[in-house]
CSV table of C-alpha atoms in Angstrom, one decimal:
chain,number,residue,atom,x,y,z
R,296,MET,CA,40.5,-2.9,-0.4
R,297,THR,CA,38.6,-0.1,-2.2
R,298,THR,CA,34.8,-0.3,-2.1
R,299,THR,CA,32.0,1.9,-3.3
R,300,THR,CA,29.2,3.3,-1.0
R,301,MET,CA,26.6,6.0,-1.1
R,302,ALA,CA,27.5,9.3,0.6
R,303,PRO,CA,24.4,10.7,2.3
R,304,ALA,CA,26.4,13.7,3.5
R,305,ASP,CA,27.5,14.8,0.1
R,306,PRO,CA,26.3,18.3,-0.6
R,307,MET,CA,25.1,17.2,-4.1
R,308,VAL,CA,22.8,14.6,-2.5
R,309,GLY,CA,19.3,16.2,-2.5
R,310,GLY,CA,20.4,18.7,-5.2
R,311,ARG,CA,18.4,19.6,-8.3
R,312,HIS,CA,18.1,16.0,-9.5
R,313,GLY,CA,17.1,14.9,-6.1
R,314,TRP,CA,14.2,17.3,-6.1
R,315,ARG,CA,13.3,16.1,-9.7
R,316,ILE,CA,13.0,12.6,-8.2
R,317,VAL,CA,10.7,14.0,-5.4
R,318,ALA,CA,8.5,15.6,-8.0
R,319,ALA,CA,8.4,12.5,-10.1
R,320,LEU,CA,7.6,10.2,-7.1
R,321,ALA,CA,4.9,12.6,-5.9
R,322,ILE,CA,3.2,12.3,-9.3
R,323,THR,CA,3.6,8.6,-9.7
R,324,SER,CA,2.4,7.9,-6.1
R,325,THR,CA,-0.7,9.9,-6.8
R,326,VAL,CA,-1.4,8.1,-10.0
R,327,GLY,CA,-0.5,4.7,-8.5
R,328,TYR,CA,-2.8,5.0,-5.5
R,329,GLY,CA,-5.6,6.5,-7.6
R,330,THR,CA,-5.6,3.8,-10.3
R,331,LEU,CA,-4.5,0.7,-8.3
R,332,TYR,CA,-6.4,1.3,-5.1
R,333,TYR,CA,-8.9,4.1,-4.8
R,334,ALA,CA,-10.6,3.4,-8.1
R,335,TYR,CA,-11.7,0.1,-6.7
R,336,ALA,CA,-14.4,1.6,-4.4
R,337,VAL,CA,-16.0,3.3,-7.4
R,338,LEU,CA,-15.8,0.1,-9.5
R,339,LEU,CA,-17.1,-2.1,-6.8
R,340,GLY,CA,-20.8,-1.8,-7.6
R,341,PRO,CA,-20.5,-2.1,-11.4
R,342,MET,CA,-18.2,-5.1,-11.2
R,343,THR,CA,-20.5,-6.8,-8.7
R,344,ALA,CA,-23.4,-6.6,-11.1
R,345,SER,CA,-21.3,-7.4,-14.2
R,346,LEU,CA,-19.6,-10.5,-12.7
R,347,ASP,CA,-22.8,-11.7,-11.0
R,348,ALA,CA,-21.0,-12.0,-7.7
R,349,SER,CA,-21.7,-10.9,-4.2
R,350,THR,CA,-20.4,-7.6,-2.8
R,351,THR,CA,-18.5,-9.6,-0.2
R,352,ALA,CA,-16.7,-11.7,-2.8
R,353,VAL,CA,-15.7,-8.7,-4.9
R,354,THR,CA,-14.6,-6.8,-1.8
R,355,GLY,CA,-12.5,-9.8,-0.8
R,356,ALA,CA,-10.4,-9.4,-4.0
R,357,LEU,CA,-9.1,-6.0,-2.8
R,358,THR,CA,-8.3,-7.5,0.6
R,359,VAL,CA,-6.3,-10.3,-1.1
R,360,SER,CA,-4.6,-7.7,-3.2
R,361,VAL,CA,-3.4,-5.7,-0.1
R,362,LEU,CA,-2.2,-8.9,1.6
R,363,ALA,CA,-0.2,-9.8,-1.5
R,364,GLY,CA,1.4,-6.4,-1.3
R,365,ALA,CA,2.2,-7.1,2.4
R,366,LEU,CA,4.0,-10.3,1.6
R,367,MET,CA,5.9,-8.6,-1.2
R,368,ALA,CA,7.2,-5.8,1.0
R,369,ILE,CA,10.1,-7.8,2.5
R,370,PRO,CA,11.8,-9.0,-0.8
R,371,VAL,CA,11.1,-5.6,-2.3
R,372,GLY,CA,12.9,-3.9,0.6
R,373,ARG,CA,15.9,-6.2,0.2
R,374,TRP,CA,16.1,-5.5,-3.5
R,375,LEU,CA,15.9,-1.7,-3.0
R,376,ASP,CA,18.8,-1.8,-0.6
R,377,ARG,CA,21.0,-3.7,-3.0
R,378,HIS,CA,20.0,-2.4,-6.4
R,379,GLY,CA,18.1,0.9,-6.0
R,380,GLY,CA,14.6,1.7,-7.2
R,381,ARG,CA,14.9,2.5,-11.0
R,382,ALA,CA,14.6,-1.0,-12.5
R,383,LEU,CA,12.1,-2.3,-9.8
R,384,MET,CA,9.8,0.7,-10.1
R,385,THR,CA,9.9,0.8,-13.9
R,386,LEU,CA,9.1,-2.9,-14.1
R,387,GLY,CA,6.4,-2.5,-11.5
R,388,SER,CA,4.7,0.4,-13.4
R,389,ILE,CA,4.8,-1.5,-16.7
R,390,THR,CA,3.4,-4.6,-15.1
R,391,ALA,CA,0.7,-2.6,-13.3
R,392,THR,CA,-0.4,-1.0,-16.5
R,393,ALA,CA,-0.7,-4.4,-18.2
R,394,LEU,CA,-2.7,-5.7,-15.2
R,395,LEU,CA,-5.1,-2.7,-15.3
R,396,ILE,CA,-5.8,-3.7,-18.9
R,397,ALA,CA,-6.3,-7.3,-17.9
R,398,TRP,CA,-8.6,-6.2,-15.1
R,399,SER,CA,-10.8,-4.5,-17.7
R,400,GLN,CA,-11.3,-7.9,-19.4
R,401,VAL,CA,-12.1,-10.2,-16.4
R,402,GLN,CA,-15.2,-12.3,-16.8
R,403,THR,CA,-15.2,-14.4,-13.6
R,404,ILE,CA,-14.5,-13.8,-9.9
R,405,GLY,CA,-11.5,-16.1,-10.1
R,406,GLN,CA,-9.9,-14.0,-12.8
R,407,LEU,CA,-10.6,-10.8,-10.7
R,408,TYR,CA,-8.8,-12.4,-7.7
R,409,ALA,CA,-5.8,-13.4,-9.9
R,410,VAL,CA,-5.5,-9.9,-11.4
R,411,MET,CA,-5.8,-8.2,-8.0
R,412,ILE,CA,-3.1,-10.4,-6.5
R,413,GLY,CA,-0.9,-9.2,-9.3
R,414,ILE,CA,-1.8,-5.6,-8.7
R,415,GLY,CA,-1.0,-6.0,-5.0
R,416,ILE,CA,2.4,-7.3,-5.8
R,417,THR,CA,3.1,-4.5,-8.3
R,418,GLY,CA,1.8,-1.9,-5.8
R,419,ALA,CA,4.5,-2.9,-3.4
R,420,MET,CA,7.0,-2.1,-6.2
R,421,VAL,CA,5.7,1.4,-7.1
R,422,LEU,CA,3.9,3.0,-4.1
R,423,TYR,CA,5.0,4.6,-0.9
R,424,GLU,CA,7.5,2.1,0.4
R,425,PRO,CA,9.9,2.1,-2.6
R,426,ALA,CA,9.4,5.8,-3.1
R,427,PHE,CA,10.4,6.5,0.5
R,428,ALA,CA,13.4,4.2,0.2
R,429,VAL,CA,14.6,6.2,-2.8
R,430,ILE,CA,14.2,9.5,-1.0
R,431,VAL,CA,16.0,8.3,2.1
R,432,SER,CA,19.0,7.2,0.0
R,433,TRP,CA,19.1,10.6,-1.8
R,434,PHE,CA,18.6,13.2,1.0
R,435,THR,CA,20.6,14.3,4.0
R,436,PRO,CA,18.7,14.2,7.3
R,437,ASP,CA,18.0,18.0,7.3
R,438,ARG,CA,16.4,17.8,3.8
R,439,ARG,CA,14.7,14.4,4.1
R,440,PRO,CA,11.5,15.5,6.0
R,441,THR,CA,10.7,18.2,3.4
R,442,ALA,CA,11.2,15.7,0.6
R,443,LEU,CA,9.0,13.0,2.2
R,444,LEU,CA,6.4,15.6,3.1
R,445,ALA,CA,6.2,16.8,-0.5
R,446,VAL,CA,5.4,13.3,-1.8
R,447,THR,CA,2.8,12.5,0.9
R,448,VAL,CA,1.1,15.8,0.6
R,449,VAL,CA,0.6,15.5,-3.1
R,450,ALA,CA,-0.3,11.8,-3.0
R,451,GLY,CA,-2.7,12.5,-0.2
R,452,PHE,CA,-5.1,13.9,-2.8
R,453,ALA,CA,-5.1,10.7,-4.8
R,454,SER,CA,-8.6,9.8,-3.6
R,455,THR,CA,-9.8,13.4,-4.1
R,456,ILE,CA,-8.7,13.3,-7.7
R,457,PHE,CA,-9.2,9.7,-8.9
R,458,MET,CA,-12.5,8.7,-7.2
R,459,PRO,CA,-14.5,11.4,-8.9
R,460,LEU,CA,-12.6,10.9,-12.2
R,461,THR,CA,-13.3,7.2,-12.1
R,462,GLY,CA,-17.0,7.8,-11.4
R,463,LEU,CA,-17.1,10.1,-14.4
R,464,LEU,CA,-15.3,7.6,-16.6
R,465,VAL,CA,-17.7,4.8,-15.5
R,466,ALA,CA,-20.7,7.0,-16.3
R,467,GLN,CA,-19.3,7.7,-19.8
R,468,LEU,CA,-17.5,4.5,-20.7
R,469,GLY,CA,-18.7,1.7,-18.4
R,470,TRP,CA,-16.4,0.1,-15.8
R,471,ARG,CA,-14.3,-1.7,-18.4
R,472,GLY,CA,-13.7,1.4,-20.5
R,473,ALA,CA,-12.9,3.3,-17.3
R,474,LEU,CA,-10.2,0.8,-16.5
R,475,LEU,CA,-8.7,1.0,-20.0
R,476,THR,CA,-8.5,4.8,-19.6
R,477,LEU,CA,-6.9,4.5,-16.2
R,478,ALA,CA,-4.4,2.0,-17.6
R,479,ALA,CA,-3.5,4.6,-20.3
R,480,VAL,CA,-3.0,7.3,-17.7
R,481,HIS,CA,-0.9,5.0,-15.5
R,482,GLY,CA,1.3,3.9,-18.4
R,483,VAL,CA,1.8,7.3,-19.9
R,484,VAL,CA,2.7,8.9,-16.5
R,485,ALA,CA,4.3,6.4,-14.3
R,486,VAL,CA,6.5,4.3,-16.7
R,487,PRO,CA,8.5,7.2,-18.2
R,488,LEU,CA,8.9,9.0,-14.9
R,489,HIS,CA,10.3,5.9,-13.2
R,490,ALA,CA,12.5,5.0,-16.1
R,491,LEU,CA,13.9,8.4,-16.8
R,492,THR,CA,14.0,10.1,-13.4
R,493,ILE,CA,14.9,7.5,-10.7
R,494,ARG,CA,18.7,7.3,-10.2
R,495,LYS,CA,21.0,6.2,-7.6
R,496,PRO,CA,22.5,9.0,-5.5
R,497,PRO,CA,26.1,10.2,-6.1
R,498,HIS,CA,28.8,7.8,-5.0
R,499,VAL,CA,32.2,8.2,-3.5
R,500,THR,CA,35.1,5.8,-3.5
R,501,ALA,CA,35.8,4.8,0.1
R,502,PRO,CA,39.4,3.7,0.8
R,503,THR,CA,38.8,2.8,4.4
R,504,PRO,CA,36.7,0.0,6.0
R,505,ALA,CA,34.9,2.7,8.0
R,506,LEU,CA,32.8,3.6,4.9
R,507,ARG,CA,32.3,0.1,3.6
R,508,THR,CA,28.7,-0.7,2.7
R,509,ASP,CA,27.9,-4.1,1.2
R,510,HIS,CA,25.4,-6.9,1.6
R,511,THR,CA,27.1,-8.1,4.8
R,512,SER,CA,26.7,-4.8,6.5
R,513,GLN,CA,23.1,-4.5,5.3
R,514,ARG,CA,22.3,-7.9,6.8
R,515,ALA,CA,24.0,-6.9,10.0
R,516,ALA,CA,22.0,-3.6,10.1
R,517,ALA,CA,18.7,-5.5,9.5
R,518,ARG,CA,19.6,-8.1,12.2
R,519,ALA,CA,20.4,-5.4,14.7
R,520,ALA,CA,17.0,-3.7,14.1
R,521,MET,CA,15.2,-7.0,14.4
R,522,GLY,CA,17.0,-7.6,17.7
R,523,ASP,CA,16.0,-4.2,19.1
R,524,PRO,CA,12.9,-4.5,21.4
R,525,ARG,CA,11.9,-0.9,20.5
R,526,PHE,CA,11.5,-2.0,16.9
R,527,TRP,CA,8.8,-4.4,17.9
R,528,VAL,CA,7.2,-1.7,20.2
R,529,LEU,CA,7.1,0.6,17.1
R,530,ALA,CA,5.6,-2.3,15.1
R,531,ALA,CA,2.9,-2.9,17.7
R,532,ALA,CA,2.0,0.8,17.6
R,533,LEU,CA,1.8,1.0,13.8
R,534,ILE,CA,-0.2,-2.3,13.6
R,535,ALA,CA,-2.7,-1.1,16.2
R,536,HIS,CA,-3.0,2.2,14.5
R,537,GLY,CA,-3.2,0.7,11.0
R,538,ALA,CA,-6.0,-1.6,12.1
R,539,ALA,CA,-7.9,1.4,13.6
R,540,THR,CA,-7.6,3.7,10.6
R,541,SER,CA,-8.5,1.0,8.0
R,542,THR,CA,-11.6,0.0,10.1
R,543,ILE,CA,-12.8,3.6,10.3
R,544,GLY,CA,-12.0,4.2,6.7
R,545,VAL,CA,-14.2,1.3,5.6
R,546,HIS,CA,-17.1,1.5,8.1
R,547,LEU,CA,-17.4,5.3,8.7
R,548,VAL,CA,-20.0,5.9,6.0
R,549,SER,CA,-22.2,3.0,7.2
R,550,TYR,CA,-21.9,4.2,10.8
R,551,LEU,CA,-22.9,7.7,10.1
R,552,THR,CA,-25.9,6.6,8.0
R,553,SER,CA,-26.9,4.3,11.0
R,554,ARG,CA,-27.0,7.5,13.1
R,555,GLY,CA,-29.6,8.9,10.7
R,556,HIS,CA,-27.5,11.0,8.4
R,557,PRO,CA,-28.2,11.0,4.7
R,558,GLY,CA,-25.8,9.0,2.5
R,559,THR,CA,-24.5,12.1,0.7
R,560,PHE,CA,-23.6,13.8,4.0
R,561,ALA,CA,-22.0,10.6,5.3
R,562,ALA,CA,-19.9,10.2,2.2
R,563,THR,CA,-18.8,13.9,2.3
R,564,ALA,CA,-17.8,13.6,5.9
R,565,ALA,CA,-15.8,10.5,5.2
R,566,GLY,CA,-14.2,12.3,2.3
R,567,LEU,CA,-12.6,14.7,4.8
R,568,LEU,CA,-10.3,12.0,5.9
R,569,GLY,CA,-8.1,12.4,2.8
R,570,VAL,CA,-7.8,16.1,3.2
R,571,LEU,CA,-7.2,15.9,7.0
R,572,SER,CA,-4.4,13.3,6.4
R,573,VAL,CA,-2.5,16.1,4.6
R,574,THR,CA,-3.2,18.5,7.5
R,575,GLY,CA,-1.8,16.0,10.0
R,576,ARG,CA,1.4,15.6,8.0
R,577,LEU,CA,1.8,19.4,7.9
R,578,VAL,CA,1.3,19.5,11.7
R,579,LEU,CA,3.9,16.8,12.2
R,580,THR,CA,6.5,18.6,10.0
R,581,GLY,CA,6.0,21.9,11.8
R,582,ALA,CA,5.9,20.5,15.3
R,583,ARG,CA,8.9,18.2,15.0
R,584,ARG,CA,11.3,21.2,15.2
R,585,ARG,CA,10.4,21.6,18.8
R,586,LEU,CA,9.2,18.1,19.9
R,587,PRO,CA,10.3,14.5,19.4
R,588,VAL,CA,8.5,12.8,16.6
R,589,THR,CA,7.2,10.0,18.9
R,590,THR,CA,5.7,12.6,21.3
R,591,ILE,CA,3.8,14.3,18.4
R,592,VAL,CA,2.6,11.1,16.9
R,593,ALA,CA,1.5,9.7,20.3
R,594,GLY,CA,-0.4,12.9,21.0
R,595,VAL,CA,-2.2,12.7,17.6
R,596,PHE,CA,-3.1,9.0,18.2
R,597,ALA,CA,-4.5,10.0,21.6
R,598,ILE,CA,-6.7,12.7,19.9
R,599,GLN,CA,-7.9,10.0,17.5
R,600,ALA,CA,-8.9,7.8,20.5
R,601,ALA,CA,-10.8,10.7,22.1
R,602,ALA,CA,-12.6,11.5,18.8
R,603,VAL,CA,-13.8,7.9,18.3
R,604,LEU,CA,-14.8,7.6,22.0
R,605,ALA,CA,-16.9,10.7,21.6
R,606,MET,CA,-18.7,9.5,18.4
R,607,PRO,CA,-21.6,7.7,20.2
R,608,LEU,CA,-22.4,10.9,22.0
R,609,ALA,CA,-21.6,13.5,19.4
R,610,ALA,CA,-21.9,12.0,15.9
R,611,GLY,CA,-25.7,12.1,15.9
R,612,THR,CA,-25.6,15.7,14.9
R,613,ARG,CA,-23.9,17.0,11.7
R,614,VAL,CA,-21.7,19.3,13.7
R,615,GLY,CA,-20.7,16.5,16.1
R,616,ALA,CA,-20.0,14.2,13.2
R,617,ILE,CA,-17.8,16.7,11.5
R,618,VAL,CA,-15.9,17.5,14.7
R,619,THR,CA,-15.3,13.8,15.6
R,620,VAL,CA,-14.3,12.9,12.0
R,621,THR,CA,-11.9,15.9,12.0
R,622,GLY,CA,-10.3,14.7,15.2
R,623,PHE,CA,-9.8,11.2,13.8
R,624,GLY,CA,-8.7,12.5,10.4
R,625,LEU,CA,-5.7,14.4,11.8
R,626,GLY,CA,-3.9,11.1,12.3
R,627,PHE,CA,-5.2,9.3,9.2
R,628,GLY,CA,-2.0,9.7,7.3
R,629,ILE,CA,0.6,10.7,9.9
R,630,ALA,CA,2.1,7.3,10.3
R,631,SER,CA,3.2,7.1,6.7
R,632,LEU,CA,5.3,10.3,7.2
R,633,ALA,CA,6.6,9.5,10.7
R,634,THR,CA,7.7,6.0,10.0
R,635,PRO,CA,10.6,6.9,7.6
R,636,ALA,CA,11.9,9.5,10.1
R,637,LEU,CA,11.8,7.0,13.0
R,638,LEU,CA,13.5,4.2,11.1
R,639,ALA,CA,16.2,6.3,9.5
R,640,GLY,CA,16.8,8.1,12.8
R,641,ARG,CA,17.2,5.0,14.9
R,642,TYR,CA,18.7,2.5,12.4
R,643,GLY,CA,20.4,4.7,9.8
R,644,THR,CA,20.1,4.2,6.0
R,645,THR,CA,22.4,1.2,5.3
R,646,ALA,CA,19.5,-1.3,5.3
R,647,TYR,CA,16.6,1.2,5.5
R,648,ALA,CA,14.4,-0.5,2.7
R,649,THR,CA,14.9,-4.0,4.2
R,650,ILE,CA,13.9,-2.8,7.7
R,651,ALA,CA,11.0,-0.8,6.3
R,652,GLY,CA,9.8,-3.8,4.3
R,653,ARG,CA,9.9,-6.0,7.4
R,654,LEU,CA,7.8,-3.4,9.3
R,655,ALA,CA,5.4,-2.8,6.4
R,656,ALA,CA,4.5,-6.5,6.1
R,657,PRO,CA,2.6,-6.9,9.4
R,658,VAL,CA,1.3,-3.4,9.4
R,659,THR,CA,-0.2,-3.8,5.9
R,660,THR,CA,-1.6,-7.2,6.9
R,661,ALA,CA,-3.4,-5.6,9.9
R,662,LYS,CA,-4.8,-2.9,7.6
R,663,ALA,CA,-6.2,-5.5,5.3
R,664,ALA,CA,-7.6,-7.9,7.9
R,665,ALA,CA,-9.1,-5.4,10.4
R,666,PRO,CA,-12.1,-4.2,8.4
R,667,LEU,CA,-13.2,-7.8,7.8
R,668,ILE,CA,-12.8,-8.7,11.5
R,669,ALA,CA,-14.8,-5.6,12.4
R,670,ALA,CA,-17.5,-6.7,10.0
R,671,THR,CA,-17.8,-10.0,11.8
R,672,LEU,CA,-18.2,-8.2,15.2
R,673,LEU,CA,-21.0,-6.0,14.0
R,674,PRO,CA,-23.8,-8.6,14.3
R,675,TYR,CA,-22.8,-9.3,17.9
R,676,GLY,CA,-22.0,-5.9,19.4
R,677,GLY,CA,-23.0,-3.4,16.8
R,678,TYR,CA,-21.1,-0.2,16.2
R,679,HIS,CA,-20.6,0.4,19.9
R,680,LEU,CA,-18.3,-2.7,20.1
R,681,LEU,CA,-16.5,-1.6,16.9
R,682,LEU,CA,-15.9,1.9,18.1
R,683,ALA,CA,-14.7,0.6,21.5
R,684,ALA,CA,-12.2,-1.7,19.7
R,685,VAL,CA,-11.0,1.2,17.6
R,686,THR,CA,-10.6,3.5,20.6
R,687,THR,CA,-8.6,0.8,22.4
R,688,ALA,CA,-6.4,0.3,19.4
R,689,CYS,CA,-5.6,4.0,19.2
R,690,LEU,CA,-4.8,4.2,22.9
R,691,LEU,CA,-2.5,1.2,22.6
R,692,ALA,CA,-0.8,2.8,19.6
R,693,ALA,CA,-0.3,6.1,21.5
R,694,ILE,CA,1.2,4.4,24.6
R,695,SER,CA,3.4,2.2,22.4
R,696,MET,CA,4.6,5.1,20.3
R,697,ARG,CA,5.4,7.1,23.4
R,698,ALA,CA,7.4,4.1,24.7
R,699,VAL,CA,9.5,3.9,21.6
R,700,GLY,CA,11.3,7.2,22.5
R,701,GLU,CA,13.8,9.1,20.3
R,702,ALA,CA,17.3,8.2,19.4
R,703,ARG,CA,19.7,10.5,21.3
R,704,THR,CA,23.0,12.2,20.6
R,705,ASP,CA,25.9,11.6,22.9
R,706,SER,CA,25.1,14.9,24.7
R,707,GLY,CA,21.6,13.6,25.5
R,708,GLU,CA,19.7,15.8,23.1
R,709,TYR,CA,16.9,14.3,21.0
R,710,ARG,CA,17.5,13.8,17.4
R,711,ASN,CA,15.0,12.5,14.8
R,712,GLN,CA,17.5,11.7,12.1
R,713,PRO,CA,21.0,10.5,11.8
R,714,ASP,CA,23.6,13.3,11.9
R,715,LEU,CA,27.2,13.8,11.0
R,716,PRO,CA,29.9,13.3,13.7
R,717,ARG,CA,30.7,16.4,15.7
R,718,PRO,CA,34.1,17.8,15.1
R,719,GLY,CA,36.7,16.4,17.5
R,720,ALA,CA,34.4,13.7,18.8
R,721,ARG,CA,36.2,10.6,20.1
R,722,VAL,CA,35.5,7.5,17.9
R,723,ALA,CA,36.1,3.9,18.0
R,724,ALA,CA,37.6,1.9,15.1
R,725,VAL,CA,34.9,0.5,12.8
R,726,PRO,CA,35.8,-2.9,11.4
R,727,GLY,CA,34.8,-4.2,8.0
R,728,PRO,CA,32.0,-6.7,7.6
R,729,ASP,CA,34.3,-9.6,8.0
R,730,SER,CA,35.3,-8.6,11.5
R,731,ALA,CA,33.3,-9.6,14.6
R,732,GLN,CA,34.1,-6.4,16.4
R,733,THR,CA,31.6,-3.5,16.7
R,734,PRO,CA,32.0,0.1,17.7
R,735,ALA,CA,30.9,1.1,21.2
R,736,ASP,CA,27.4,2.5,21.7
R,737,GLY,CA,27.0,6.0,20.5
R,738,GLU,CA,30.4,6.2,18.8
R,739,ARG,CA,31.1,6.5,15.1
R,740,ALA,CA,34.2,6.4,13.0
R,741,GLU,CA,35.4,9.9,11.8
R,742,GLY,CA,33.5,10.8,8.7
R,743,GLN,CA,31.2,7.7,8.9
R,744,PRO,CA,27.6,8.3,8.0
R,745,ASN,CA,25.2,7.2,10.7
R,746,ASN,CA,24.4,4.0,8.8
R,747,SER,CA,25.9,1.4,11.1
R,748,PRO,CA,23.5,-0.9,12.9
R,749,THR,CA,25.4,-0.1,16.1
R,750,SER,CA,25.6,3.7,15.6
R,751,THR,CA,22.4,4.3,17.5
R,752,PRO,CA,22.2,3.6,21.2
R,753,GLY,CA,19.6,1.2,22.6
R,754,PRO,CA,17.3,-1.1,20.9
R,755,THR,CA,4.1,2.0,4.2
R,756,ARG,CA,-2.0,1.3,2.6
R,757,SER,CA,-3.4,4.6,2.8
R,758,THR,CA,-2.0,7.7,1.4
């Protein structure tokens, strides 16, 4: 029986159109995060006054939005594996534009919550997770890190661009007029780029069952990942780290002002986190040529733990505050770049989006819930308890990430991404999805991409 499958080893994959997709996704991710997420912090005060609601109630709408995105991550991942990203991302960007317009017209706190739930859902359709899935399907392992880095480096400046822009728009047009302008920017930029640029990668006709990729094999790959203990160790590392970064991101300004720093200095120091997230990604990309990804990431997580641990002693001075914020900021965005490499390297690309969605759901939930939990701890233990909890989370993340380890080749060498079979390697027959047989550990059929759930031995919201 002849079936159709993507060919990640095809030399055309990642060619000129692949890099056009990377450029488009870098732009749409920047605009998406800027309008759908980072603008909220600037609009918080004006909305609170206009809606006659408490700051807590208005802040809660953003938390609910992030949680809605977390719940949407799993079905979005499944759709991406089966149908690709063009229709989903185009529909998501159209809907997000309409919701930004609706957001500008809300009159009650209930209407705000309804709109923000919708924005959370559409965010899961247009931001990093679907963008990464498209890139993973397009690029071969040797080109994939550069493609992912390009998107995350550009989008890492979303807060730097859109928070000042939103502030300027609010000053000139009011918060409702600012949202209408942001909606126009989002619609003009994101909709055509998603509709006209996103494509499925080149396909080949596969006459043998060894290259068969269908819904059955995708489900099998996802089940294999869920049954791998190291997947859950990785999930624990990213949940702990996500909780730590979101907590610091929300409470850092308040903590620095509590240490006697002026508000302007505290905000400027906190603003370093966005720039440093780009630095951390560059460090990861450069160092991964010599060290396993998990080793690098675990080391950065440990540096973050040390930086937070030092804050009570050092952050009372401006130099100490900048040094400790810099230490923490190096890991602020590293997980978003490391996760695709780890998932594709260990589980292949057959069901990448499904697996990534199942991982993103609990991680995003932790990011949404942690700042609120931290806020409840503050009256009882103050910032010392909060910083101790963040330090512990970073240490747990470092230990868990180190325990994940790297996928290995048959020769015992580390590899961070799936690779092609070595010439002359012995292989086992790979049955079709209707067969109950599976290839032996570490073996692949001749010419088979490393997409099989059994091809690897052993066991998504900040920009």
